[in-house]
XYZ file of C-alpha atoms in Angstrom:
683
model
C 6.652 1.513 -50.394
C 8.108 -1.695 -49.036
C 10.806 0.253 -47.145
C 8.257 2.491 -45.664
C 6.225 -0.386 -44.341
C 9.155 -1.985 -42.632
C 9.577 1.137 -40.592
C 6.328 0.318 -38.680
C 6.947 -3.383 -37.817
C 5.369 -3.858 -34.263
C 6.358 -6.307 -31.626
C 5.005 -6.924 -28.304
C 7.116 -7.562 -25.264
C 5.873 -8.484 -21.813
C 7.936 -7.386 -18.868
C 7.460 -9.955 -16.100
C 9.061 -10.680 -12.785
C 8.767 -10.691 -8.920
C 7.868 -7.397 -7.061
C 10.641 -5.177 -6.065
C 13.325 -6.384 -8.451
C 13.629 -3.197 -10.579
C 11.200 -4.264 -13.176
C 9.274 -0.741 -13.113
C 12.661 0.934 -13.189
C 13.505 -0.797 -16.486
C 10.050 0.058 -17.835
C 10.398 3.722 -17.053
C 13.884 3.973 -18.529
C 13.022 2.202 -21.664
C 9.772 3.928 -22.382
C 10.323 7.350 -20.945
C 7.231 9.518 -21.128
C 5.629 7.416 -23.802
C 3.363 5.429 -21.357
C -0.163 4.675 -20.873
C -1.487 3.828 -17.333
C -4.929 2.402 -16.620
C -6.563 -0.786 -15.060
C -6.842 -4.212 -16.523
C -10.361 -5.183 -17.598
C -12.504 -6.223 -14.637
C -10.026 -5.836 -11.902
C -8.287 -2.896 -9.967
C -4.738 -4.010 -10.959
C -2.852 -1.293 -12.573
C -1.991 -1.662 -16.156
C 1.131 0.028 -17.691
C 2.015 -0.001 -21.317
C 4.713 2.006 -23.175
C 6.525 2.207 -26.500
C 10.192 1.843 -27.572
C 11.537 2.891 -30.843
C 14.319 0.626 -32.058
C 15.696 0.723 -35.562
C 12.733 0.138 -37.938
C 10.630 -1.419 -35.190
C 7.949 -0.252 -32.741
C 8.135 -2.340 -29.462
C 5.094 -2.209 -27.367
C 6.102 -2.895 -23.775
C 3.649 -4.177 -21.152
C 4.667 -4.101 -17.584
C 2.800 -7.028 -16.032
C 2.127 -6.983 -12.267
C 4.864 -8.169 -10.002
C 4.212 -11.849 -9.253
C 5.863 -14.802 -7.647
C 4.261 -17.501 -9.747
C 1.698 -18.254 -12.394
C -0.676 -20.132 -9.964
C -4.045 -18.415 -9.977
C -4.030 -17.442 -6.247
C -4.322 -13.614 -6.764
C -5.670 -11.022 -9.275
C -2.157 -10.074 -10.276
C -1.173 -13.694 -11.110
C -4.409 -14.178 -13.181
C -3.832 -10.951 -15.013
C -0.224 -11.797 -15.904
C -1.118 -15.365 -16.911
C -4.138 -14.287 -19.036
C -2.124 -11.748 -20.920
C 0.620 -14.262 -21.738
C -1.721 -16.871 -22.934
C -4.360 -14.680 -24.663
C -2.313 -11.826 -25.990
C 0.673 -14.037 -27.075
C 3.465 -11.491 -26.817
C 6.447 -12.048 -29.106
C 8.878 -11.960 -26.259
C 8.832 -12.426 -22.525
C 11.311 -10.206 -20.745
C 11.774 -11.852 -17.444
C 13.650 -9.702 -14.971
C 15.200 -11.420 -12.001
C 17.151 -10.246 -8.927
C 20.721 -11.688 -9.308
C 21.201 -11.642 -5.531
C 18.145 -13.888 -5.017
C 18.548 -16.001 -8.136
C 17.202 -19.410 -6.901
C 13.855 -17.780 -5.581
C 13.481 -15.534 -8.728
C 13.908 -18.522 -11.102
C 10.916 -20.235 -9.571
C 8.797 -17.824 -11.829
C 11.235 -18.133 -14.644
C 10.848 -21.914 -14.763
C 7.059 -21.564 -15.011
C 7.465 -18.925 -17.820
C 9.569 -21.458 -19.678
C 7.038 -24.187 -19.197
C 4.664 -22.073 -21.462
C 7.250 -21.994 -24.310
C 6.971 -18.334 -25.238
C 10.401 -16.986 -26.470
C 11.959 -15.626 -23.315
C 14.856 -13.243 -22.376
C 16.301 -13.531 -18.946
C 17.683 -10.159 -17.593
C 19.629 -10.614 -14.338
C 19.291 -7.346 -12.510
C 21.459 -5.756 -9.855
C 24.783 -6.539 -11.230
C 26.315 -3.824 -9.131
C 25.063 -5.718 -5.886
C 26.570 -8.869 -7.197
C 29.960 -7.346 -7.629
C 29.869 -5.856 -4.174
C 28.956 -9.259 -2.724
C 31.740 -11.021 -4.571
C 29.313 -13.069 -6.689
C 29.970 -13.971 -10.280
C 27.570 -15.647 -12.621
C 28.322 -17.623 -15.641
C 25.507 -16.276 -17.861
C 26.841 -17.992 -21.037
C 26.486 -21.435 -19.399
C 23.011 -20.575 -18.002
C 21.904 -19.442 -21.436
C 23.084 -22.797 -22.915
C 21.297 -24.828 -20.291
C 18.042 -22.969 -20.910
C 18.380 -22.271 -24.572
C 17.461 -18.622 -24.037
C 19.306 -15.372 -24.141
C 20.631 -14.324 -20.686
C 22.112 -10.896 -19.943
C 23.554 -9.087 -16.847
C 22.145 -5.576 -16.338
C 21.915 -2.828 -13.734
C 18.686 -1.064 -14.327
C 19.199 1.872 -11.865
C 22.596 2.729 -13.531
C 21.282 2.136 -17.227
C 23.900 -0.570 -17.535
C 23.339 -2.859 -20.732
C 19.744 -1.679 -21.280
C 20.245 -0.809 -25.058
C 21.754 -4.232 -25.469
C 18.724 -5.640 -23.679
C 16.332 -4.075 -26.239
C 18.469 -5.402 -29.140
C 18.413 -8.952 -27.659
C 14.632 -8.708 -27.274
C 14.230 -7.840 -30.899
C 16.544 -10.453 -32.082
C 14.669 -13.103 -30.015
C 11.309 -11.730 -31.606
C 12.569 -12.498 -35.082
C 13.433 -16.098 -34.286
C 9.831 -17.556 -34.796
C 11.194 -21.111 -34.789
C 12.740 -20.453 -31.382
C 11.650 -22.477 -28.370
C 13.298 -22.919 -24.992
C 14.382 -26.250 -23.674
C 11.877 -28.537 -21.990
C 11.993 -28.195 -18.239
C 12.388 -31.727 -17.166
C 11.503 -32.573 -13.584
C 11.969 -35.653 -11.315
C 10.588 -39.028 -12.406
C 7.291 -39.018 -10.370
C 6.424 -35.553 -11.638
C 7.196 -36.516 -15.217
C 5.130 -39.614 -14.995
C 2.098 -37.693 -13.719
C 2.503 -35.064 -16.377
C 2.551 -37.749 -19.082
C -0.580 -39.430 -17.644
C -2.514 -35.995 -17.761
C -1.367 -35.384 -21.330
C -2.739 -38.770 -22.267
C -6.010 -38.347 -20.241
C -6.837 -34.913 -21.848
C -5.426 -35.917 -25.298
C -3.174 -33.016 -25.357
C -0.308 -32.770 -27.948
C 3.303 -32.982 -26.741
C 4.273 -29.293 -26.629
C 5.294 -26.699 -24.131
C 1.913 -25.239 -23.633
C 0.346 -28.657 -23.189
C 2.921 -29.507 -20.544
C 2.147 -26.209 -18.838
C -1.600 -26.969 -18.799
C -0.837 -30.469 -17.372
C 1.290 -29.167 -14.583
C -1.429 -26.657 -13.758
C -3.980 -29.486 -13.651
C -1.553 -31.350 -11.438
C -1.694 -28.422 -9.179
C -5.488 -28.456 -9.069
C -5.953 -25.341 -11.103
C -9.698 -24.960 -11.742
C -9.157 -22.217 -14.292
C -7.226 -24.447 -16.554
C -9.554 -27.377 -16.173
C -12.584 -25.212 -16.968
C -10.644 -23.928 -20.030
C -9.838 -27.383 -21.342
C -13.363 -28.822 -20.687
C -15.577 -25.993 -21.802
C -16.855 -27.712 -24.888
C -17.254 -31.040 -23.218
C -20.437 -32.588 -21.870
C -20.917 -32.383 -18.150
C -20.965 -36.197 -17.569
C -17.601 -36.391 -19.577
C -16.209 -33.467 -17.332
C -16.999 -35.407 -14.208
C -15.274 -38.440 -15.611
C -12.186 -36.393 -16.406
C -12.209 -34.856 -13.057
C -12.370 -38.192 -11.251
C -9.521 -39.702 -13.484
C -7.433 -36.462 -12.753
C -8.049 -36.848 -8.988
C -6.809 -40.442 -9.288
C -3.571 -39.313 -10.999
C -3.000 -36.694 -8.415
C -3.641 -39.189 -5.601
C -1.072 -41.582 -6.952
C 1.301 -38.798 -7.253
C 0.914 -37.613 -3.697
C 1.181 -41.361 -2.411
C 4.771 -41.561 -3.833
C 5.818 -39.144 -1.130
C 5.385 -39.503 2.599
C 3.906 -36.045 3.071
C 2.998 -32.952 1.021
C 0.204 -31.777 -1.260
C 0.550 -31.918 -4.986
C 1.107 -28.067 -5.048
C 4.176 -28.329 -2.676
C 5.531 -31.419 -4.380
C 5.566 -29.650 -7.765
C 7.177 -26.591 -6.014
C 9.770 -28.962 -4.664
C 10.365 -30.428 -8.059
C 10.888 -27.018 -9.464
C 13.396 -25.976 -6.804
C 15.104 -29.335 -7.355
C 15.453 -28.467 -11.017
C 16.636 -24.982 -10.225
C 19.249 -26.294 -7.806
C 20.754 -28.574 -10.512
C 20.514 -25.710 -13.089
C 22.568 -23.429 -10.970
C 25.373 -25.934 -10.523
C 28.518 -24.353 -12.042
C 26.636 -21.127 -12.542
C 27.030 -19.274 -9.265
C 30.417 -18.476 -7.797
C 31.057 -16.730 -4.420
C 34.417 -15.290 -3.629
C 33.840 -14.461 0.007
C 32.889 -17.266 2.070
C 34.184 -16.191 5.410
C 30.915 -15.055 6.814
C 27.808 -17.237 6.837
C 25.627 -14.434 8.129
C 25.279 -10.940 6.818
C 24.805 -7.774 8.877
C 21.137 -7.931 7.910
C 20.803 -11.496 9.271
C 22.358 -10.490 12.499
C 19.961 -7.592 12.886
C 16.875 -9.678 12.053
C 17.963 -12.231 14.733
C 17.081 -9.457 17.215
C 14.308 -7.414 15.714
C 12.369 -10.383 14.383
C 12.886 -12.381 17.648
C 9.426 -13.746 18.704
C 9.833 -12.100 22.094
C 11.543 -8.873 21.174
C 9.882 -8.015 17.807
C 6.712 -6.164 19.118
C 8.357 -4.466 22.110
C 11.224 -3.072 19.901
C 8.612 -1.974 17.331
C 6.616 -0.231 20.175
C 9.726 1.536 21.576
C 10.668 2.823 18.094
C 7.177 4.240 17.695
C 7.364 5.799 21.205
C 10.612 7.360 20.399
C 9.374 8.708 17.105
C 6.371 10.405 18.755
C 8.436 11.544 21.657
C 10.881 13.349 19.299
C 8.090 14.621 16.949
C 5.686 16.006 19.663
C 7.753 16.523 22.781
C 11.377 16.973 22.296
C 12.337 19.047 19.273
C 8.986 19.062 17.539
C 7.119 21.050 20.170
C 9.893 23.737 20.237
C 9.961 24.112 16.388
C 6.093 24.316 16.302
C 6.105 27.040 19.008
C 8.655 29.064 17.081
C 6.599 28.776 13.873
C 3.351 29.609 15.653
C 4.872 32.624 17.388
C 6.333 33.737 14.032
C 2.922 33.631 12.263
C 0.955 35.165 15.279
C 3.439 38.054 15.879
C 5.833 38.800 12.987
C 3.567 37.828 10.041
C 0.407 38.999 11.885
C 1.836 42.503 12.672
C 3.361 42.899 9.146
C -0.034 42.090 7.422
C -1.864 44.168 9.862
C 0.287 47.176 9.250
C 0.164 46.543 5.490
C -3.708 46.442 5.446
C -3.854 49.537 7.704
C -1.649 51.429 5.375
C -3.680 50.406 2.413
C -6.835 51.744 4.186
C -8.398 48.343 3.995
C -11.943 48.048 5.186
C -12.377 46.612 8.817
C -14.277 43.631 7.474
C -11.520 42.797 5.134
C -8.736 43.281 7.773
C -10.506 41.029 10.249
C -11.108 38.365 7.470
C -7.450 38.223 6.584
C -6.105 38.418 10.165
C -8.613 36.184 11.873
C -9.607 33.631 8.985
C -6.543 33.431 6.918
C -3.860 33.994 9.402
C -5.761 32.733 12.403
C -7.265 29.668 10.735
C -4.808 28.581 8.025
C -1.863 29.834 10.083
C -2.746 27.981 13.164
C -2.654 24.667 11.053
C 0.537 25.540 9.299
C 2.235 26.076 12.747
C 2.126 22.185 13.240
C 4.072 21.592 9.981
C 7.435 21.016 11.791
C 6.004 18.153 13.953
C 4.321 16.575 10.928
C 7.624 16.961 8.901
C 9.516 15.048 11.707
C 6.893 12.288 11.666
C 6.947 11.972 7.804
C 10.843 11.962 8.034
C 11.110 9.053 10.462
C 8.452 7.021 8.780
C 10.421 7.466 5.413
C 13.641 6.393 7.273
C 11.877 3.214 8.464
C 10.708 2.416 4.998
C 13.940 3.141 3.185
C 16.118 1.314 5.711
C 14.098 -1.828 5.111
C 12.775 -2.098 8.632
C 9.091 -1.390 7.412
C 9.016 -4.589 5.369
C 9.893 -6.484 8.568
C 7.111 -4.935 10.463
C 4.720 -6.074 7.661
C 6.087 -9.673 8.041
C 5.736 -9.807 11.860
C 2.278 -8.246 11.864
C 0.952 -10.700 9.054
C 0.475 -13.529 11.571
C -1.469 -11.324 13.961
C -3.434 -9.636 11.248
C -4.406 -12.977 9.627
C -6.019 -14.141 12.815
C -8.286 -11.026 12.554
C -9.260 -11.591 9.042
C -6.698 -9.279 7.320
C -3.651 -10.132 5.248
C -0.315 -8.809 5.930
C -0.563 -6.745 2.848
C -3.148 -4.583 4.708
C -0.250 -3.255 6.791
C 0.904 -1.204 3.706
C -2.439 0.752 3.460
C -2.383 1.073 7.255
C 1.040 2.749 7.067
C -0.133 4.968 4.238
C -3.277 5.979 6.196
C -0.790 7.552 8.746
C -0.302 10.116 5.903
C -3.642 10.200 4.135
C -6.746 8.010 4.395
C -7.864 8.621 1.001
C -4.619 7.432 -0.751
C -4.540 4.482 1.759
C -8.020 3.342 0.638
C -6.934 3.560 -3.006
C -3.860 1.530 -2.149
C -6.035 -1.433 -0.979
C -5.980 -2.551 -4.597
C -2.772 -4.518 -3.784
C -4.981 -6.915 -1.688
C -6.296 -9.541 -4.173
C -8.909 -11.143 -1.837
C -12.058 -8.992 -2.225
C -13.460 -9.651 1.309
C -10.065 -8.819 2.901
C -9.921 -5.640 0.755
C -13.286 -4.409 1.910
C -12.458 -5.227 5.686
C -9.371 -3.301 5.254
C -11.157 -0.276 3.824
C -13.498 -0.349 6.832
C -10.536 -0.460 9.023
C -8.451 2.408 7.689
C -10.603 5.334 8.892
C -9.771 4.162 12.459
C -6.060 4.945 11.872
C -5.096 8.493 12.704
C -4.065 10.409 9.389
C -1.700 13.255 9.446
C -4.728 15.680 9.261
C -5.868 14.656 12.783
C -2.416 15.277 14.335
C -2.847 19.091 14.540
C -6.200 18.519 16.432
C -4.642 16.012 18.821
C -1.609 18.240 19.541
C -3.905 21.369 20.089
C -6.085 19.562 22.681
C -3.258 17.686 24.296
C -1.161 20.757 24.577
C -3.799 22.571 26.538
C -4.789 19.567 28.818
C -1.914 17.079 28.925
C 1.090 19.226 28.129
C 3.501 17.123 30.303
C 2.612 13.923 28.526
C 1.927 15.163 25.055
C 3.808 12.539 23.005
C 2.296 9.669 25.042
C -1.256 10.975 24.829
C -0.992 11.375 20.995
C 0.533 7.898 20.616
C -2.330 6.628 22.627
C -4.814 7.803 19.939
C -2.787 5.784 17.315
C -2.809 2.699 19.358
C -6.502 2.859 20.268
C -7.326 3.424 16.672
C -5.371 0.401 15.576
C -6.920 -1.771 18.253
C -10.506 -0.701 17.542
C -9.987 -0.884 13.801
C -8.608 -4.446 13.959
C -11.318 -5.557 16.418
C -13.944 -4.310 13.981
C -12.288 -6.133 11.022
C -12.373 -9.232 13.131
C -16.065 -8.878 13.796
C -16.851 -8.400 10.137
C -14.815 -11.546 9.277
C -16.651 -13.702 11.940
C -20.237 -12.549 11.189
C -20.407 -10.849 7.886
C -17.724 -11.895 5.366
C -16.456 -15.377 5.972
C -13.824 -16.441 3.504
C -10.498 -18.252 3.035
C -7.381 -16.489 4.032
C -5.166 -15.329 1.068
C -1.474 -16.048 0.636
C 0.859 -13.249 1.539
C 4.463 -13.181 0.262
C 6.861 -10.306 0.883
C 10.557 -9.937 0.060
C 12.889 -8.848 2.912
C 15.618 -6.739 1.225
C 18.851 -6.276 3.149
C 18.985 -3.419 5.598
C 20.662 -0.288 4.142
C 21.505 3.275 5.284
C 18.542 5.256 4.334
C 19.127 7.633 1.314
C 19.130 11.226 2.270
C 17.650 12.068 -1.144
C 14.858 9.664 -0.782
C 14.044 10.531 2.797
C 14.032 14.349 1.925
C 11.957 13.719 -1.206
C 9.334 11.734 0.572
C 9.245 14.159 3.459
C 8.891 17.198 1.245
C 6.173 15.501 -0.835
C 4.104 14.835 2.259
C 4.616 18.443 3.667
C 3.709 19.973 0.270
C 0.493 17.872 0.113
C -0.276 19.307 3.748
C 0.492 22.856 2.510
C -1.639 22.514 -0.550
C -4.482 21.530 1.501
C -3.994 24.185 3.906
C -3.950 26.637 1.012
C -7.041 25.358 -0.710
C -9.537 23.346 1.398
C -8.732 24.870 4.807
C -8.690 28.391 3.324
C -12.102 28.078 1.989
C -13.434 26.465 5.288
C -11.850 29.044 7.437
C -13.263 31.928 5.392
C -16.801 30.204 5.576
C -16.568 29.675 9.352
C -15.476 33.235 9.867
C -18.386 34.596 7.824
C -20.897 32.377 9.509
C -19.664 33.053 12.915
C -19.521 36.888 12.431
C -22.807 37.370 10.740
C -26.452 36.563 11.603
C -29.235 35.323 9.471
C -29.983 38.879 8.267
C -26.383 39.050 7.174
C -25.674 41.716 9.652
C -22.153 41.662 11.441
C -22.410 40.496 15.033
C -20.040 39.375 17.817
C -19.340 35.556 17.300
C -20.611 34.864 20.742
C -23.967 36.431 20.023
C -26.661 35.190 17.661
C -24.543 34.412 14.679
C -25.513 31.785 12.046
C -23.039 29.268 13.398
C -24.107 29.776 17.071
C -27.858 29.410 16.126
C -26.999 26.048 14.469
C -24.446 24.834 16.991
C -26.831 25.529 20.088
C -29.409 23.022 18.615
C -26.834 20.304 18.144
C -24.647 20.755 21.242
C -27.065 18.784 23.743
C -26.418 15.628 21.776
C -22.699 15.853 22.862
C -23.238 16.897 26.446
C -23.147 13.160 27.726
C -19.782 12.868 26.005
C -18.202 15.739 27.970
C -18.028 18.284 25.199
C -21.582 19.755 24.681
C -20.704 23.251 23.405
C -21.719 24.750 20.189
C -18.185 25.920 19.205
C -16.791 22.367 19.378
C -19.860 20.769 17.671
C -19.406 23.073 14.697
C -15.690 22.577 14.530
C -16.378 18.796 14.321
C -18.813 19.438 11.357
C -16.188 21.340 9.590
C -13.921 18.413 10.245
C -15.950 16.350 7.806
C -14.432 18.402 5.045
C -10.915 18.095 6.285
C -9.849 17.061 9.833
C -7.329 20.132 10.088
C -10.472 22.290 9.692
C -11.326 21.636 13.426
C -8.261 23.509 14.380
C -8.751 26.410 11.910
C -12.485 26.655 12.913
C -11.746 26.910 16.606
C -8.961 29.519 16.029
C -11.430 31.606 13.664
C -14.168 31.423 16.244
C -11.883 32.486 19.091
C -9.682 34.691 17.072
C -6.593 34.446 19.418
C -4.643 31.452 20.680
C -4.647 32.495 24.261
C -8.438 32.919 24.319
C -8.896 29.413 22.677
C -6.769 27.784 25.298
C -8.542 29.524 28.140
C -12.034 28.875 26.650
C -11.218 25.128 26.238
C -10.118 24.792 29.824
C -13.338 26.493 30.988
C -15.661 24.513 28.777
C -14.480 20.996 29.237
C -12.445 18.941 31.646
C -9.505 16.741 30.990
C -11.794 13.778 30.808
C -13.987 15.715 28.405
C -10.781 16.677 26.337
C -9.672 12.967 25.934
C -13.261 11.986 25.203
C -13.254 14.590 22.393
C -9.947 13.309 21.028
C -11.485 9.804 20.904
C -14.490 11.030 18.977
C -12.129 12.980 16.482
C -10.141 9.744 16.129
C -13.170 7.557 15.283
C -15.805 9.587 13.629
C -16.382 9.816 9.841
C -13.310 10.415 7.692
C -13.233 13.547 5.366
C -15.162 13.831 2.167
C -12.461 12.778 -0.113
C -11.873 9.543 1.961
C -15.584 8.966 1.687
C -15.530 9.253 -2.085
C -12.440 6.940 -2.377
C -14.267 4.290 -0.390
C -17.359 4.733 -2.548
C -15.199 4.218 -5.696
C -13.396 1.076 -4.145
C -16.708 -0.352 -3.055
C -18.229 0.559 -6.491
C -21.419 1.478 -4.597
C -22.599 4.347 -2.256
C -24.386 1.956 0.105
C -21.291 0.324 1.762
C -19.606 3.752 1.862
C -22.613 5.284 3.626
C -22.762 2.438 5.978
C -19.048 2.885 6.710
C -19.584 6.560 7.573
C -22.723 5.828 9.796
C -20.807 2.868 11.410
C -17.873 5.136 12.147
C -19.957 7.915 13.779
C -21.841 5.318 15.845
C -18.694 3.730 17.163
C -17.170 7.235 17.766
C -20.365 8.299 19.801
C -20.579 4.999 21.786
C -16.756 4.906 22.643
C -16.604 8.540 23.818
C -19.848 8.188 25.799
C -18.619 5.024 27.519
C -15.139 6.494 28.282
C -16.546 9.797 29.660
C -19.413 8.309 31.789
C -17.452 5.365 33.209
C -14.306 7.501 33.940
C -16.522 10.212 35.538
C -18.252 7.551 37.631
C -14.910 5.929 38.792
C -13.364 9.334 39.599
C -16.221 10.684 41.646
């Protein structure tokens, strides 16, 4: 009986570290498929837990959010700190990037302040070797009195040994890391706070004292929750006096920055005799030299704009258009003729034959023809991300976005919205500040998602074929400008709040991985194909049925009294001042509420042939009307799935409905103003 019980001894280990240092890779490799993913209670921060079988022990591994400190600035930091203090894991597995040891140890020092048994895993041993850097991990372990191990997560190097060390550490219940001793003024202030709050001399008490010195309200409320309000006020006043004396010992700096300096001062002394660099010939790496140019305050934005212009020119003018034409011709001729012959040989009814050729091939096929252009765009975006340049763009836009009420973290959902607005809205969970997150959600539908691209290309190809790439790019730029302007308006007049702190790690530039780029590109293309085969297929069939049958469900010519025409004619006058008051276009816009690509498939279904569609568009609307239509498509309400994602993130229908009405209103006003003013000027 006793031996059976020992087989199920459970230990909890918390995986903690900075973002982007291989923490999640370690979690996935150690737990495999035995994972549970959800959200932490009360917040939208992802919670990941897994199990490891080791000898007679079951290890429950919790992957805490990537954080830079234990200061309660963000939801991620609060979640991590609360788990460590409340759940009391047996071991903290602190993963650090060996190539940025000094910065990563800033969090490690704070973890050691708590006094929980800690294992320090120095990741990216392969990069250290390439850079000619060696670490004396044995000496570092002695200085901190904790286990320290070199690992390379991506190559599975030393991961089994890491698990063993964590288990050994969990068994040493008398274990406690060394006190982290700071400079004299900081130690005096800590001692005064310990005495003021009558805290016992322990690691956790020191941690609380340091947090109080950093003006941490959460810790103050925790320590004074059972104290009368007048005594609380006295404690706060005395604490403020201690902080004031501490700050006066220096010529400048707040208490938060002074403690940060004290920590880095400790880390600098800690690393003496630990880090050895063989190659000292070059002070600046290749990444540093590139950053001197691409992050230059005068060149950064022009370089970014030129890169975008090149991407759009290649994707939609040079190369991309040729590929799209070839795919379109293949679908419209080879595939169309083959399917037509097959249906004829099978003696298929005329209705079925027209449905397949006009709705399926004409509708869905017309959208799939744009896949080459989209795949090029996805590929270039993946190259920018994997090379390390995208992180630089996030950094240089942070200052600009902050002035407009949005954190630099919003740039990540903005980039994601180039692919899909729905997933971009869901990704706003990385923005801790609630008001900034809501403003970002309201901004995202203004960014052109990949679903709008086929519509832009269709219209621009008919009216602006000589400047296709530039016209399509203009849609993206206008969307960003209007979206940011709207976010600024919301900040000024509706949701005033303090700006949040934004930190991002700039990894060295690297040659993009062919595997990563191809995987990301194929993933995005597959999502596009899946939508074409499901949502667009259904919409195309419905559009075909409603455009070929009347209310008595008798088959009629699409241009006569079909169900669609009878509905569209009533709505069309509303859009006449915008330059595109025709029932065919209005109904295509309505189908676009399901999925924006449906606008293309709907128009192809209504007009049956591409040549007829192009001729009809040029007869119905002018180039000004065409650009006005593109503006409306850019700005009006997103698809149903994006609306539901917004509703889930807002946790209410009201703001989601407001967002939709707001978008349609802005789209209508913008298109109206553009068409009327441009028409007046060009008279």
